[in-house]
Amino acid sequence: MIFLTVGTGLPFDALVAEADRLAGLGVFSSPLTCQIGNGTYEPQHGDFFRYSKNIRSLIRDADLVILHGGMTVYECLMFGTPFITFPNRTVADDHQYHFLEKLSSVLPVNWSPDPGDLEACYKRRDRYRPDTDGLQCLYGDLKAYLLDQKTA
């Protein structure tokens, strides 16, 4: 299963619509299941739901996760689940873009700022496997950064 998640914050209809379009064209090798939050676009070529308490098990069990540039990226890394990520550029201060830009300087990450690049990212998905060895270093860096921000 390919699992798409946009989180619980702002809608990310552009990503959901592009994944749905590709599913309709038969681009994906597995069925698509989408968590669409409070978005208005409802996929026609796969299952969807708005919210669930079982997101972690879906992330863990998916063949591939397509997601916004939030902390769910970290869960994909923890579980070793391959993922493709796109920042939701409508989020205040564009922090998802900056997060992915920084993360990709430390670990190989399959991402693009444009959901329209999903097909290209999907085609190169086998080049990107979660680097669990680099995860502990990343965790330490994130923890130190957050502690610095808290005391600042």
C-alpha positions as a printed NumPy array, in Angstrom:
array([[  0.   ,   0.   ,   0.   ],
       [  1.072,   3.559,  -0.703],
       [ -0.011,   5.782,   2.148],
       [ -0.395,   9.538,   1.701],
       [ -0.711,  11.701,   4.797],
       [ -1.088,  15.464,   5.036],
       [ -1.272,  15.743,   8.815],
       [ -3.818,  17.496,  10.977],
       [ -2.989,  21.122,  10.209],
       [ -3.67 ,  22.986,   7.005],
       [ -5.081,  21.177,   3.959],
       [ -2.698,  20.075,   1.223],
       [ -5.147,  19.471,  -1.618],
       [ -2.49 ,  19.932,  -4.318],
       [ -0.575,  16.882,  -3.069],
       [ -3.704,  14.757,  -2.605],
       [ -4.992,  15.682,  -6.078],
       [ -1.674,  14.885,  -7.763],
       [ -1.394,  11.494,  -6.04 ],
       [ -4.994,  10.727,  -6.991],
       [ -4.317,  11.693, -10.616],
       [ -1.295,   9.384, -10.767],
       [ -3.233,   6.549,  -9.115],
       [ -5.935,   6.985, -11.758],
       [ -3.315,   6.716, -14.506],
       [ -1.951,   3.492, -12.98 ],
       [  1.454,   4.989, -12.187],
       [  1.653,   3.466,  -8.698],
       [  2.5  ,  -0.204,  -8.205],
       [  0.341,  -0.474,  -5.056],
       [ -3.109,   0.785,  -4.009],
       [ -3.305,   4.335,  -2.634],
       [ -4.754,   5.177,   0.788],
       [ -4.957,   8.865,   1.752],
       [ -5.314,  10.723,   5.029],
       [ -6.675,  14.071,   3.826],
       [ -7.279,  15.948,   7.084],
       [ -9.576,  18.917,   6.577],
       [ -8.831,  19.198,   2.862],
       [-11.631,  19.64 ,   0.361],
       [-10.267,  17.352,  -2.366],
       [-11.554,  13.776,  -1.996],
       [ -9.592,  11.144,  -3.954],
       [-11.437,   9.086,  -6.572],
       [ -8.761,   6.411,  -7.132],
       [ -8.143,   5.015,  -3.671],
       [ -9.415,   4.876,  -0.129],
       [ -9.338,   7.987,   2.022],
       [-10.15 ,   9.154,   5.512],
       [ -9.746,  12.434,   7.34 ],
       [ -8.222,  11.486,  10.691],
       [ -7.214,   8.311,  12.505],
       [ -5.464,   7.295,  15.683],
       [ -3.756,   4.461,  13.742],
       [ -1.515,   6.608,  11.541],
       [  1.683,   5.163,  13.017],
       [  0.754,   1.601,  12.039],
       [ -0.127,   2.758,   8.508],
       [  3.248,   4.494,   8.226],
       [  5.072,   1.443,   9.574],
       [  3.269,  -1.013,   7.282],
       [  3.227,   1.017,   4.051],
       [  5.404,   0.149,   1.066],
       [  5.845,   3.9  ,   0.551],
       [  4.635,   7.023,   2.341],
       [  3.91 ,  10.278,   0.509],
       [  3.672,  13.131,   2.955],
       [  3.912,  16.778,   3.838],
       [  7.184,  18.052,   5.29 ],
       [  6.232,  17.675,   8.936],
       [  7.453,  15.512,  11.769],
       [  5.906,  12.427,  10.172],
       [  9.144,  12.373,   8.171],
       [ 10.883,  11.454,  11.409],
       [  8.448,   8.555,  11.948],
       [  9.225,   7.235,   8.457],
       [ 12.902,   7.335,   9.369],
       [ 12.241,   5.586,  12.7  ],
       [ 10.31 ,   2.758,  11.023],
       [ 12.618,   2.567,   8.   ],
       [  9.662,   3.208,   5.677],
       [ 10.558,   4.661,   2.259],
       [  8.981,   8.074,   1.709],
       [  8.569,  10.994,  -0.658],
       [  7.928,  14.357,   0.941],
       [  6.72 ,  17.765,  -0.156],
       [  6.551,  20.922,   1.944],
       [  3.137,  22.473,   2.297],
       [  4.196,  25.96 ,   1.221],
       [  0.99 ,  27.507,   2.611],
       [  2.144,  26.88 ,   6.18 ],
       [  3.238,  29.987,   8.071],
       [  6.911,  30.913,   7.659],
       [  7.497,  28.074,   5.154],
       [  9.112,  25.99 ,   7.913],
       [  8.402,  22.679,   6.159],
       [ 10.506,  23.772,   3.189],
       [ 13.349,  24.861,   5.472],
       [ 13.092,  21.618,   7.472],
       [ 13.362,  19.475,   4.33 ],
       [ 16.157,  21.591,   2.932],
       [ 18.151,  21.129,   6.15 ],
       [ 17.294,  17.438,   6.469],
       [ 18.398,  16.747,   2.894],
       [ 21.781,  18.3  ,   3.68 ],
       [ 22.265,  15.604,   6.351],
       [ 20.452,  12.57 ,   4.875],
       [ 19.457,  11.548,   1.358],
       [ 15.79 ,  12.581,   1.121],
       [ 13.454,  12.159,  -1.863],
       [ 11.653,  15.5  ,  -1.861],
       [ 10.602,  18.411,  -4.008],
       [  9.036,  21.793,  -3.273],
       [  6.411,  21.1  ,  -5.969],
       [  3.744,  18.359,  -5.626],
       [  3.65 ,  18.324,  -9.438],
       [  6.997,  16.502,  -9.243],
       [  5.431,  13.472,  -7.529],
       [  5.676,  11.214, -10.583],
       [  9.381,  11.997, -11.052],
       [ 10.028,  11.452,  -7.336],
       [  8.109,   8.167,  -7.468],
       [ 10.184,   6.94 , -10.411],
       [ 13.414,   7.544,  -8.486],
       [ 12.125,   6.158,  -5.164],
       [ 14.443,   3.127,  -5.194],
       [ 17.473,   5.423,  -4.964],
       [ 16.341,   6.602,  -1.528],
       [ 16.217,   4.265,   1.43 ],
       [ 15.842,   5.569,   4.975],
       [ 19.276,   5.925,   6.56 ],
       [ 18.704,   4.6  ,  10.056],
       [ 22.432,   4.913,  10.822],
       [ 22.244,   8.685,  10.358],
       [ 19.064,   8.888,  12.4  ],
       [ 20.739,   8.925,  15.813],
       [ 22.975,  11.814,  14.739],
       [ 19.949,  13.649,  13.378],
       [ 17.992,  13.011,  16.573],
       [ 20.837,  14.437,  18.648],
       [ 21.087,  17.503,  16.416],
       [ 17.323,  18.112,  16.557],
       [ 17.248,  17.684,  20.327],
       [ 20.138,  20.127,  20.803],
       [ 18.483,  22.643,  18.474],
       [ 15.147,  22.427,  20.284],
       [ 16.811,  22.815,  23.671],
       [ 18.694,  25.873,  22.401],
       [ 15.424,  27.391,  21.143],
       [ 13.724,  26.711,  24.466],
       [ 16.403,  28.536,  26.462],
       [ 16.734,  31.436,  23.996]])
